[in-house]
CSV table of N, CA and C in Angstrom, one decimal:
chain,number,residue,atom,x,y,z
A,1,MET,N,0.8,-1.2,0.0
A,1,MET,CA,0.0,0.0,0.0
A,1,MET,C,0.9,1.2,0.0
A,2,GLN,N,0.6,2.1,-1.0
A,2,GLN,CA,1.4,3.3,-1.0
A,2,GLN,C,0.8,4.3,0.0
A,3,ILE,N,1.7,4.9,0.8
A,3,ILE,CA,1.3,5.9,1.8
A,3,ILE,C,0.9,7.2,1.0
A,4,PRO,N,-0.3,7.8,1.3
A,4,PRO,CA,-0.6,9.1,0.6
A,4,PRO,C,0.4,10.1,1.0
A,5,ARG,N,0.7,11.0,0.0
A,5,ARG,CA,1.6,12.1,0.2
A,5,ARG,C,0.9,13.4,0.6
A,6,GLU,N,1.7,14.3,1.1
A,6,GLU,CA,1.2,15.6,1.5
A,6,GLU,C,0.5,16.2,0.2
A,7,GLY,N,-0.8,16.7,0.4
A,7,GLY,CA,-1.5,17.3,-0.7
A,7,GLY,C,-2.4,16.3,-1.4
A,8,ASP,N,-2.2,15.0,-1.2
A,8,ASP,CA,-3.1,14.0,-1.7
A,8,ASP,C,-4.5,14.0,-1.0
A,9,TYR,N,-5.5,13.6,-1.7
A,9,TYR,CA,-6.8,13.5,-1.1
A,9,TYR,C,-7.2,12.0,-0.8
A,10,VAL,N,-7.7,11.7,0.4
A,10,VAL,CA,-8.1,10.4,0.8
A,10,VAL,C,-9.6,10.4,1.3
A,11,ALA,N,-10.2,9.3,1.2
A,11,ALA,CA,-11.6,9.2,1.8
A,11,ALA,C,-11.3,8.6,3.3
A,12,ILE,N,-12.3,8.8,4.1
A,12,ILE,CA,-12.3,8.3,5.5
A,12,ILE,C,-13.5,7.4,5.6
A,13,GLN,N,-13.4,6.2,6.1
A,13,GLN,CA,-14.5,5.3,6.3
A,13,GLN,C,-14.6,4.8,7.7
A,14,SER,N,-15.7,5.1,8.3
A,14,SER,CA,-16.0,4.6,9.7
A,14,SER,C,-16.9,3.4,9.7
A,15,TYR,N,-16.5,2.4,10.4
A,15,TYR,CA,-17.3,1.1,10.4
A,15,TYR,C,-17.8,0.9,11.9
A,16,LYS,N,-18.7,0.0,12.0
A,16,LYS,CA,-19.2,-0.4,13.4
A,16,LYS,C,-18.6,-1.8,13.6
A,17,HIS,N,-18.7,-2.2,14.9
A,17,HIS,CA,-18.1,-3.5,15.3
A,17,HIS,C,-18.5,-4.7,14.5
A,18,ASP,N,-19.8,-4.7,14.0
A,18,ASP,CA,-20.3,-5.8,13.2
A,18,ASP,C,-19.9,-5.8,11.8
A,19,GLY,N,-19.1,-4.8,11.4
A,19,GLY,CA,-18.5,-4.7,10.1
A,19,GLY,C,-19.3,-3.8,9.1
A,20,HIS,N,-20.4,-3.2,9.5
A,20,HIS,CA,-21.1,-2.4,8.5
A,20,HIS,C,-20.6,-1.0,8.5
A,21,LEU,N,-20.6,-0.4,7.3
A,21,LEU,CA,-20.1,0.9,7.0
A,21,LEU,C,-21.0,1.9,7.7
A,22,HIS,N,-20.4,2.7,8.5
A,22,HIS,CA,-21.2,3.7,9.4
A,22,HIS,C,-21.3,5.1,8.7
A,23,ARG,N,-20.1,5.6,8.3
A,23,ARG,CA,-20.1,6.9,7.7
A,23,ARG,C,-18.9,7.1,6.9
A,24,THR,N,-19.0,7.9,5.8
A,24,THR,CA,-17.9,8.1,4.9
A,24,THR,C,-17.7,9.6,4.6
A,25,TRP,N,-16.5,10.1,4.7
A,25,TRP,CA,-16.1,11.5,4.3
A,25,TRP,C,-15.4,11.3,3.0
A,26,ARG,N,-15.9,12.0,2.0
A,26,ARG,CA,-15.4,11.8,0.6
A,26,ARG,C,-13.9,12.3,0.4
A,27,GLU,N,-13.6,13.5,0.9
A,27,GLU,CA,-12.3,14.0,0.6
A,27,GLU,C,-11.6,14.7,1.8
A,28,THR,N,-10.5,14.2,2.1
A,28,THR,CA,-9.7,14.8,3.2
A,28,THR,C,-8.3,15.0,2.6
A,29,MET,N,-7.8,16.2,2.7
A,29,MET,CA,-6.4,16.5,2.2
A,29,MET,C,-5.4,16.0,3.2
A,30,VAL,N,-4.4,15.2,2.8
A,30,VAL,CA,-3.4,14.8,3.7
A,30,VAL,C,-2.4,15.9,3.9
A,31,LEU,N,-2.1,16.2,5.2
A,31,LEU,CA,-1.1,17.3,5.5
A,31,LEU,C,0.2,16.7,6.0
A,32,LYS,N,0.1,15.5,6.6
A,32,LYS,CA,1.3,14.8,7.1
A,32,LYS,C,1.0,13.3,7.3
A,33,THR,N,2.0,12.5,6.9
A,33,THR,CA,2.0,11.1,7.2
A,33,THR,C,3.3,10.8,7.8
A,34,SER,N,3.2,9.9,8.8
A,34,SER,CA,4.5,9.3,9.4
A,34,SER,C,4.2,7.9,9.7
A,35,GLU,N,5.1,7.2,10.3
A,35,GLU,CA,5.0,5.8,10.5
A,35,GLU,C,3.7,5.5,11.4
A,36,ASN,N,3.4,6.5,12.3
A,36,ASN,CA,2.3,6.2,13.2
A,36,ASN,C,1.1,7.1,13.1
A,37,GLU,N,1.2,8.2,12.3
A,37,GLU,CA,0.0,9.1,12.3
A,37,GLU,C,-0.2,9.7,10.9
A,38,ILE,N,-1.5,10.1,10.8
A,38,ILE,CA,-1.9,10.8,9.6
A,38,ILE,C,-2.6,12.1,10.1
A,39,ILE,N,-2.3,13.2,9.6
A,39,ILE,CA,-2.9,14.5,9.9
A,39,ILE,C,-3.5,15.0,8.5
A,40,GLY,N,-4.8,15.4,8.6
A,40,GLY,CA,-5.4,15.9,7.4
A,40,GLY,C,-6.3,17.0,7.6
A,41,CYS,N,-6.9,17.6,6.6
A,41,CYS,CA,-7.9,18.7,6.7
A,41,CYS,C,-9.0,18.5,5.7
A,42,ASN,N,-10.2,18.6,6.1
A,42,ASN,CA,-11.3,18.7,5.1
A,42,ASN,C,-12.2,19.9,5.3
A,43,GLU,N,-12.8,20.3,4.3
A,43,GLU,CA,-13.7,21.5,4.3
A,43,GLU,C,-14.7,21.3,3.2
A,44,ASN,N,-15.9,21.5,3.5
A,44,ASN,CA,-17.0,21.4,2.5
A,44,ASN,C,-16.9,20.0,1.8
A,45,THR,N,-16.7,19.0,2.7
A,45,THR,CA,-16.6,17.6,2.1
A,45,THR,C,-17.9,16.9,2.3
A,46,LEU,N,-18.3,16.1,1.3
A,46,LEU,CA,-19.5,15.3,1.4
A,46,LEU,C,-19.4,14.2,2.4
A,47,VAL,N,-20.3,14.1,3.3
A,47,VAL,CA,-20.4,13.0,4.3
A,47,VAL,C,-21.6,12.2,4.0
A,48,THR,N,-21.5,10.8,3.9
A,48,THR,CA,-22.6,9.9,3.6
A,48,THR,C,-22.8,9.0,4.9
A,49,GLU,N,-24.0,9.0,5.4
A,49,GLU,CA,-24.3,8.2,6.5
A,49,GLU,C,-24.8,6.8,6.1
A,50,SER,N,-24.8,5.8,7.0
A,50,SER,CA,-25.1,4.5,6.6
A,50,SER,C,-26.5,4.3,6.1
A,51,ASP,N,-27.4,5.3,6.5
A,51,ASP,CA,-28.8,5.2,6.0
A,51,ASP,C,-29.0,5.9,4.7
A,52,GLY,N,-27.9,6.4,4.1
A,52,GLY,CA,-28.0,7.1,2.8
A,52,GLY,C,-28.1,8.6,2.9
A,53,ARG,N,-28.3,9.1,4.1
A,53,ARG,CA,-28.4,10.6,4.2
A,53,ARG,C,-27.0,11.2,3.9
A,54,ARG,N,-27.0,12.4,3.3
A,54,ARG,CA,-25.8,13.0,2.9
A,54,ARG,C,-25.8,14.5,3.3
A,55,TRP,N,-24.7,14.9,3.7
A,55,TRP,CA,-24.5,16.3,4.1
A,55,TRP,C,-23.1,16.8,3.9
A,56,VAL,N,-22.9,18.1,3.9
A,56,VAL,CA,-21.6,18.6,3.6
A,56,VAL,C,-21.1,19.4,4.8
A,57,THR,N,-19.8,19.1,5.2
A,57,THR,CA,-19.3,19.8,6.4
A,57,THR,C,-19.2,21.3,6.1
A,58,ARG,N,-19.4,22.1,7.2
A,58,ARG,CA,-19.6,23.5,7.1
A,58,ARG,C,-18.3,24.3,7.3
A,59,GLU,N,-17.4,23.7,8.0
A,59,GLU,CA,-16.2,24.5,8.4
A,59,GLU,C,-14.9,23.6,8.2
A,60,PRO,N,-13.8,24.2,8.1
A,60,PRO,CA,-12.6,23.4,8.0
A,60,PRO,C,-12.4,22.6,9.3
A,61,ALA,N,-11.8,21.4,9.1
A,61,ALA,CA,-11.6,20.5,10.2
A,61,ALA,C,-10.2,19.8,10.1
A,62,ILE,N,-9.4,19.9,11.1
A,62,ILE,CA,-8.2,19.2,11.1
A,62,ILE,C,-8.5,17.8,11.7
A,63,VAL,N,-8.0,16.7,11.0
A,63,VAL,CA,-8.3,15.4,11.5
A,63,VAL,C,-7.0,14.7,11.9
A,64,TYR,N,-7.0,13.9,13.0
A,64,TYR,CA,-5.8,13.3,13.5
A,64,TYR,C,-6.1,11.8,13.8
A,65,PHE,N,-5.3,11.0,13.2
A,65,PHE,CA,-5.4,9.5,13.4
A,65,PHE,C,-4.0,9.0,13.8
A,66,HIS,N,-4.0,8.0,14.7
A,66,HIS,CA,-2.8,7.5,15.2
A,66,HIS,C,-2.8,5.9,15.2
A,67,LYS,N,-1.7,5.3,14.9
A,67,LYS,CA,-1.7,3.8,14.9
A,67,LYS,C,-1.7,3.1,16.2
A,68,HIS,N,-1.4,3.9,17.3
A,68,HIS,CA,-1.4,3.2,18.6
A,68,HIS,C,-2.5,3.7,19.6
A,69,TYR,N,-3.2,4.7,19.3
A,69,TYR,CA,-4.3,5.1,20.2
A,69,TYR,C,-5.7,4.7,19.6
A,70,TRP,N,-6.5,4.4,20.6
A,70,TRP,CA,-7.9,4.0,20.2
A,70,TRP,C,-8.8,5.2,20.2
A,71,PHE,N,-8.4,6.3,19.5
A,71,PHE,CA,-9.3,7.4,19.3
A,71,PHE,C,-8.8,8.2,18.1
A,72,ASN,N,-9.6,9.0,17.5
A,72,ASN,CA,-9.2,9.9,16.5
A,72,ASN,C,-9.9,11.3,16.8
A,73,ILE,N,-9.3,12.3,16.3
A,73,ILE,CA,-9.7,13.7,16.8
A,73,ILE,C,-10.0,14.5,15.6
A,74,ILE,N,-11.1,15.2,15.7
A,74,ILE,CA,-11.6,16.1,14.6
A,74,ILE,C,-11.6,17.5,15.3
A,75,ALA,N,-10.8,18.4,14.8
A,75,ALA,CA,-10.8,19.8,15.4
A,75,ALA,C,-11.5,20.7,14.4
A,76,MET,N,-12.7,21.1,14.7
A,76,MET,CA,-13.6,22.0,13.8
A,76,MET,C,-13.3,23.4,14.1
A,77,ILE,N,-12.8,24.1,13.0
A,77,ILE,CA,-12.3,25.5,13.2
A,77,ILE,C,-13.5,26.4,12.9
A,78,ARG,N,-14.0,27.0,13.9
A,78,ARG,CA,-15.2,27.9,13.8
A,78,ARG,C,-14.8,29.3,14.2
A,79,ASP,N,-15.7,30.3,13.8
A,79,ASP,CA,-15.5,31.7,14.2
A,79,ASP,C,-15.5,31.8,15.7
A,80,THR,N,-16.3,31.0,16.4
A,80,THR,CA,-16.4,31.1,17.8
A,80,THR,C,-15.2,30.4,18.6
A,81,GLY,N,-14.3,29.7,17.8
A,81,GLY,CA,-13.2,29.0,18.4
A,81,GLY,C,-13.2,27.6,17.9
A,82,VAL,N,-12.3,26.8,18.4
A,82,VAL,CA,-12.1,25.4,18.0
A,82,VAL,C,-12.9,24.5,18.9
A,83,SER,N,-13.8,23.7,18.2
A,83,SER,CA,-14.5,22.6,18.9
A,83,SER,C,-13.9,21.3,18.5
A,84,TYR,N,-13.9,20.3,19.4
A,84,TYR,CA,-13.3,19.0,19.1
A,84,TYR,C,-14.3,18.0,19.2
A,85,TYR,N,-14.3,17.0,18.3
A,85,TYR,CA,-15.1,15.8,18.4
A,85,TYR,C,-14.1,14.7,18.3
A,86,CYS,N,-14.1,13.9,19.4
A,86,CYS,CA,-13.1,12.8,19.5
A,86,CYS,C,-13.8,11.5,19.5
A,87,ASN,N,-13.6,10.6,18.5
A,87,ASN,CA,-14.2,9.3,18.4
A,87,ASN,C,-13.4,8.3,19.1
A,88,LEU,N,-14.0,7.5,20.0
A,88,LEU,CA,-13.3,6.3,20.6
A,88,LEU,C,-13.4,5.3,19.5
A,89,ALA,N,-12.3,4.8,19.0
A,89,ALA,CA,-12.3,3.9,17.8
A,89,ALA,C,-11.0,3.2,17.8
A,90,THR,N,-10.9,2.2,16.9
A,90,THR,CA,-9.7,1.5,16.7
A,90,THR,C,-8.6,2.4,16.1
A,91,PRO,N,-7.4,2.0,16.3
A,91,PRO,CA,-6.3,2.7,15.5
A,91,PRO,C,-6.7,2.6,14.0
A,92,PHE,N,-6.3,3.6,13.2
A,92,PHE,CA,-6.6,3.5,11.8
A,92,PHE,C,-5.9,2.4,11.0
A,93,ALA,N,-6.6,2.0,9.9
A,93,ALA,CA,-6.0,1.2,8.9
A,93,ALA,C,-6.0,2.0,7.6
A,94,LEU,N,-5.1,1.7,6.7
A,94,LEU,CA,-5.1,2.4,5.5
A,94,LEU,C,-4.9,1.4,4.4
A,95,ASP,N,-5.8,1.6,3.4
A,95,ASP,CA,-5.6,0.8,2.1
A,95,ASP,C,-5.9,1.7,0.9
A,96,LYS,N,-5.9,1.2,-0.3
A,96,LYS,CA,-6.0,2.1,-1.4
A,96,LYS,C,-7.3,2.8,-1.5
A,97,GLU,N,-8.3,2.3,-0.7
A,97,GLU,CA,-9.6,2.9,-0.8
A,97,GLU,C,-9.8,4.0,0.2
A,98,ALA,N,-9.2,3.9,1.4
A,98,ALA,CA,-9.5,4.9,2.4
A,98,ALA,C,-8.7,4.7,3.7
A,99,ILE,N,-8.8,5.7,4.6
A,99,ILE,CA,-8.4,5.6,6.0
A,99,ILE,C,-9.6,5.0,6.6
A,100,LYS,N,-9.4,3.9,7.4
A,100,LYS,CA,-10.6,3.1,8.0
A,100,LYS,C,-10.4,2.9,9.4
A,101,TYR,N,-11.5,2.9,10.2
A,101,TYR,CA,-11.5,2.5,11.6
A,101,TYR,C,-12.8,2.0,12.0
A,102,ILE,N,-12.8,1.3,13.2
A,102,ILE,CA,-14.1,0.9,13.8
A,102,ILE,C,-14.5,1.9,14.9
A,103,ASP,N,-15.6,2.5,14.7
A,103,ASP,CA,-16.1,3.5,15.7
A,103,ASP,C,-16.8,2.7,16.9
A,104,TYR,N,-16.4,3.0,18.1
A,104,TYR,CA,-16.9,2.3,19.3
A,104,TYR,C,-17.9,3.3,20.0
A,105,ASP,N,-18.6,4.1,19.3
A,105,ASP,CA,-19.8,4.8,19.9
A,105,ASP,C,-19.4,5.9,20.8
A,106,LEU,N,-18.6,5.7,21.8
A,106,LEU,CA,-18.3,6.8,22.8
A,106,LEU,C,-17.5,7.9,22.1
A,107,ASP,N,-17.9,9.1,22.4
A,107,ASP,CA,-17.3,10.3,21.9
A,107,ASP,C,-17.0,11.3,23.0
A,108,VAL,N,-15.9,12.1,22.9
A,108,VAL,CA,-15.7,13.2,23.8
A,108,VAL,C,-15.8,14.4,23.0
A,109,LYS,N,-16.6,15.3,23.4
A,109,LYS,CA,-16.8,16.6,22.7
A,109,LYS,C,-16.1,17.7,23.6
A,110,VAL,N,-15.3,18.5,23.0
A,110,VAL,CA,-14.7,19.6,23.7
A,110,VAL,C,-15.1,20.9,23.1
A,111,PHE,N,-15.7,21.8,23.9
A,111,PHE,CA,-16.2,23.1,23.5
A,111,PHE,C,-15.1,24.1,23.5
A,112,PRO,N,-15.3,25.2,22.7
A,112,PRO,CA,-14.3,26.3,22.7
A,112,PRO,C,-13.8,26.8,24.1
A,113,ASP,N,-14.8,26.8,25.1
A,113,ASP,CA,-14.4,27.2,26.4
A,113,ASP,C,-13.7,26.2,27.2
A,114,GLY,N,-13.4,25.0,26.6
A,114,GLY,CA,-12.7,23.9,27.3
A,114,GLY,C,-13.6,22.9,28.0
A,115,GLU,N,-14.9,23.2,28.1
A,115,GLU,CA,-15.8,22.2,28.7
A,115,GLU,C,-15.8,20.9,27.9
A,116,LYS,N,-15.7,19.8,28.6
A,116,LYS,CA,-15.7,18.4,28.0
A,116,LYS,C,-17.0,17.7,28.3
A,117,ARG,N,-17.4,16.9,27.4
A,117,ARG,CA,-18.6,16.0,27.6
A,117,ARG,C,-18.3,14.6,27.0
A,118,LEU,N,-18.6,13.6,27.8
A,118,LEU,CA,-18.6,12.2,27.2
A,118,LEU,C,-20.0,11.9,26.7
A,119,LEU,N,-20.0,11.6,25.4
A,119,LEU,CA,-21.3,11.4,24.7
A,119,LEU,C,-21.5,10.0,24.3
A,120,ASP,N,-22.8,9.7,24.1
A,120,ASP,CA,-23.2,8.4,23.5
A,120,ASP,C,-22.9,7.2,24.4
A,121,VAL,N,-23.0,7.4,25.7
A,121,VAL,CA,-22.7,6.3,26.7
A,121,VAL,C,-23.9,5.2,26.5
A,122,ASP,N,-25.1,5.7,26.3
A,122,ASP,CA,-26.2,4.7,26.2
A,122,ASP,C,-26.1,3.9,24.9
A,123,GLU,N,-25.6,4.6,23.8
A,123,GLU,CA,-25.4,3.9,22.5
A,123,GLU,C,-24.3,2.8,22.7
A,124,TYR,N,-23.3,3.2,23.4
A,124,TYR,CA,-22.2,2.2,23.7
A,124,TYR,C,-22.7,1.0,24.4
A,125,ALA,N,-23.5,1.3,25.5
A,125,ALA,CA,-24.0,0.1,26.3
A,125,ALA,C,-24.9,-0.8,25.4
A,126,ALA,N,-25.7,-0.2,24.6
A,126,ALA,CA,-26.7,-0.9,23.7
A,126,ALA,C,-25.9,-1.7,22.7
A,127,HIS,N,-24.9,-1.1,22.0
A,127,HIS,CA,-24.1,-1.8,21.0
A,127,HIS,C,-23.2,-2.9,21.6
A,128,SER,N,-22.7,-2.6,22.8
A,128,SER,CA,-21.9,-3.5,23.5
A,128,SER,C,-22.6,-4.8,23.8
A,129,LYS,N,-23.9,-4.7,24.2
A,129,LYS,CA,-24.7,-5.9,24.4
A,129,LYS,C,-25.1,-6.5,23.1
A,130,MET,N,-25.5,-5.7,22.1
A,130,MET,CA,-26.0,-6.3,20.8
A,130,MET,C,-24.9,-7.0,20.1
A,131,TRP,N,-23.7,-6.4,20.1
A,131,TRP,CA,-22.6,-7.0,19.3
A,131,TRP,C,-21.6,-7.7,20.1
A,132,ASN,N,-21.9,-7.9,21.4
A,132,ASN,CA,-21.0,-8.6,22.3
A,132,ASN,C,-19.5,-8.1,22.3
A,133,TYR,N,-19.4,-6.8,22.6
A,133,TYR,CA,-18.0,-6.3,22.7
A,133,TYR,C,-17.3,-7.1,23.7
A,134,PRO,N,-16.1,-7.6,23.4
A,134,PRO,CA,-15.3,-8.4,24.4
A,134,PRO,C,-14.9,-7.4,25.6
A,135,PRO,N,-14.7,-8.0,26.7
A,135,PRO,CA,-14.3,-7.2,27.9
A,135,PRO,C,-13.0,-6.4,27.6
A,136,GLU,N,-12.1,-7.0,26.8
A,136,GLU,CA,-10.8,-6.3,26.5
A,136,GLU,C,-11.1,-5.0,25.8
A,137,ILE,N,-12.1,-4.9,24.9
A,137,ILE,CA,-12.4,-3.7,24.2
A,137,ILE,C,-12.8,-2.6,25.2
A,138,ASP,N,-13.7,-3.0,26.2
A,138,ASP,CA,-14.1,-2.1,27.2
A,138,ASP,C,-13.0,-1.5,28.0
A,139,LYS,N,-12.0,-2.4,28.4
A,139,LYS,CA,-10.8,-1.9,29.1
A,139,LYS,C,-10.0,-1.0,28.3
A,140,ILE,N,-9.8,-1.3,27.0
A,140,ILE,CA,-9.0,-0.5,26.1
A,140,ILE,C,-9.6,0.9,25.9
A,141,LEU,N,-10.9,0.9,25.7
A,141,LEU,CA,-11.6,2.1,25.5
A,141,LEU,C,-11.6,3.0,26.7
A,142,HIS,N,-11.8,2.4,27.9
A,142,HIS,CA,-11.8,3.3,29.1
A,142,HIS,C,-10.4,3.8,29.3
A,143,TYR,N,-9.4,3.0,29.1
A,143,TYR,CA,-8.0,3.5,29.2
A,143,TYR,C,-7.8,4.7,28.2
A,144,ASN,N,-8.3,4.5,27.0
A,144,ASN,CA,-8.0,5.6,26.0
A,144,ASN,C,-8.9,6.9,26.3
A,145,VAL,N,-10.0,6.7,26.9
A,145,VAL,CA,-10.7,7.9,27.4
A,145,VAL,C,-9.9,8.7,28.3
A,146,ASP,N,-9.2,8.0,29.2
A,146,ASP,CA,-8.3,8.7,30.2
A,146,ASP,C,-7.1,9.3,29.5
A,147,VAL,N,-6.5,8.7,28.5
A,147,VAL,CA,-5.4,9.2,27.7
A,147,VAL,C,-5.9,10.5,27.0
A,148,LEU,N,-7.1,10.4,26.4
A,148,LEU,CA,-7.6,11.6,25.7
A,148,LEU,C,-7.9,12.7,26.6
A,149,ILE,N,-8.5,12.5,27.8
A,149,ILE,CA,-8.8,13.6,28.8
A,149,ILE,C,-7.4,14.2,29.2
A,150,ASP,N,-6.4,13.4,29.4
A,150,ASP,CA,-5.1,13.9,29.8
A,150,ASP,C,-4.5,14.8,28.7
A,151,TRP,N,-4.7,14.4,27.4
A,151,TRP,CA,-4.2,15.2,26.3
A,151,TRP,C,-5.0,16.6,26.3
A,152,ILE,N,-6.3,16.5,26.5
A,152,ILE,CA,-7.1,17.7,26.5
A,152,ILE,C,-6.7,18.6,27.6
A,153,ASP,N,-6.5,18.1,28.8
A,153,ASP,CA,-6.2,18.9,30.0
A,153,ASP,C,-4.8,19.5,29.8
A,154,LYS,N,-3.9,18.8,29.1
A,154,LYS,CA,-2.5,19.3,29.0
A,154,LYS,C,-2.3,20.1,27.6
A,155,GLY,N,-3.3,20.2,26.8
A,155,GLY,CA,-3.2,20.9,25.6
A,155,GLY,C,-2.2,20.2,24.6
A,156,LYS,N,-2.2,18.9,24.7
A,156,LYS,CA,-1.2,18.1,23.9
A,156,LYS,C,-1.7,18.0,22.4
A,157,GLY,N,-0.8,18.0,21.5
A,157,GLY,CA,-1.1,17.7,20.1
A,157,GLY,C,-2.2,18.5,19.6
A,158,PRO,N,-3.2,17.9,19.0
A,158,PRO,CA,-4.3,18.6,18.4
A,158,PRO,C,-5.0,19.6,19.3
A,159,PHE,N,-4.8,19.5,20.6
A,159,PHE,CA,-5.5,20.3,21.6
A,159,PHE,C,-4.7,21.6,21.9
A,160,SER,N,-3.7,21.9,21.1
A,160,SER,CA,-2.9,23.1,21.3
A,160,SER,C,-3.2,24.0,20.1
A,161,GLN,N,-3.3,25.3,20.5
A,161,GLN,CA,-3.6,26.3,19.4
A,161,GLN,C,-2.5,26.4,18.4
A,162,ALA,N,-1.3,26.2,18.9
A,162,ALA,CA,-0.1,26.3,17.9
A,162,ALA,C,-0.2,25.2,16.9
A,163,TYR,N,-0.7,24.0,17.3
A,163,TYR,CA,-0.9,22.9,16.4
A,163,TYR,C,-1.9,23.2,15.3
A,164,ILE,N,-3.1,23.7,15.8
A,164,ILE,CA,-4.1,24.1,14.9
A,164,ILE,C,-3.7,25.2,13.9
A,165,ASP,N,-3.0,26.2,14.4
A,165,ASP,CA,-2.4,27.3,13.5
A,165,ASP,C,-1.5,26.7,12.5
A,166,LEU,N,-0.6,25.9,12.9
A,166,LEU,CA,0.4,25.3,12.0
A,166,LEU,C,-0.2,24.5,10.9
A,167,TRP,N,-1.2,23.6,11.2
A,167,TRP,CA,-1.8,22.7,10.2
A,167,TRP,C,-2.8,23.5,9.4
A,168,MET,N,-3.5,24.5,9.9
A,168,MET,CA,-4.4,25.3,9.0
A,168,MET,C,-3.5,26.1,8.0
A,169,LYS,N,-2.4,26.6,8.5
A,169,LYS,CA,-1.5,27.4,7.6
A,169,LYS,C,-1.0,26.4,6.4
A,170,ARG,N,-0.6,25.2,6.8
A,170,ARG,CA,-0.2,24.3,5.8
A,170,ARG,C,-1.3,23.9,4.8
A,171,TYR,N,-2.5,23.7,5.4
A,171,TYR,CA,-3.7,23.4,4.5
A,171,TYR,C,-3.9,24.6,3.5
A,172,LYS,N,-3.8,25.8,4.0
A,172,LYS,CA,-4.1,27.0,3.1
A,172,LYS,C,-3.0,27.0,2.0
A,173,GLU,N,-1.7,26.7,2.4
A,173,GLU,CA,-0.6,26.7,1.4
A,173,GLU,C,-0.9,25.7,0.3
A,174,LEU,N,-1.3,24.5,0.8
A,174,LEU,CA,-1.5,23.4,-0.2
A,174,LEU,C,-2.7,23.5,-1.0
A,175,SER,N,-3.8,24.1,-0.5
A,175,SER,CA,-5.0,24.3,-1.2
A,175,SER,C,-5.1,25.6,-1.9
A,176,HIS,N,-4.1,26.4,-1.8
A,176,HIS,CA,-4.0,27.8,-2.4
A,176,HIS,C,-5.2,28.6,-2.0
A,177,HIS,N,-5.6,28.6,-0.7
A,177,HIS,CA,-6.7,29.4,-0.2
A,177,HIS,C,-6.2,30.8,0.0
């Protein structure tokens, strides 16, 4: 598999534990790839839900995927500040089709004022029962929620304004905005 290069566009596909396609983002520009991570940006990209509904993202978003962490991070750049949507999910896989991961329902939302909320706990409980999530998955996800909260509290990586500024600048250079 050829690693996408800076400036290439890739799709992102989110699956559920039972293997069904959950959501697809059509185009994300790759800003950086390394052995362990992919950083990208999308703006006005088509999103298709599993039920066929389609919508277009409204603002630029920096996306962060890592090979060793069970979460991915979407930083939505808005006039009111940066909001974060963090999916608890498997580390990403990459093939010629897309960046892929399994979404495990739980999400952490971070508001521009720093307030954090753990979302979709009921959905996680229902899917865990329905699809028989193994106990190891539960342990891994809870550990990664703690890692994520630590990153948020310390302003690490995508949660730092300098990181957002750097990657938005790079996106504008590559997309000639």
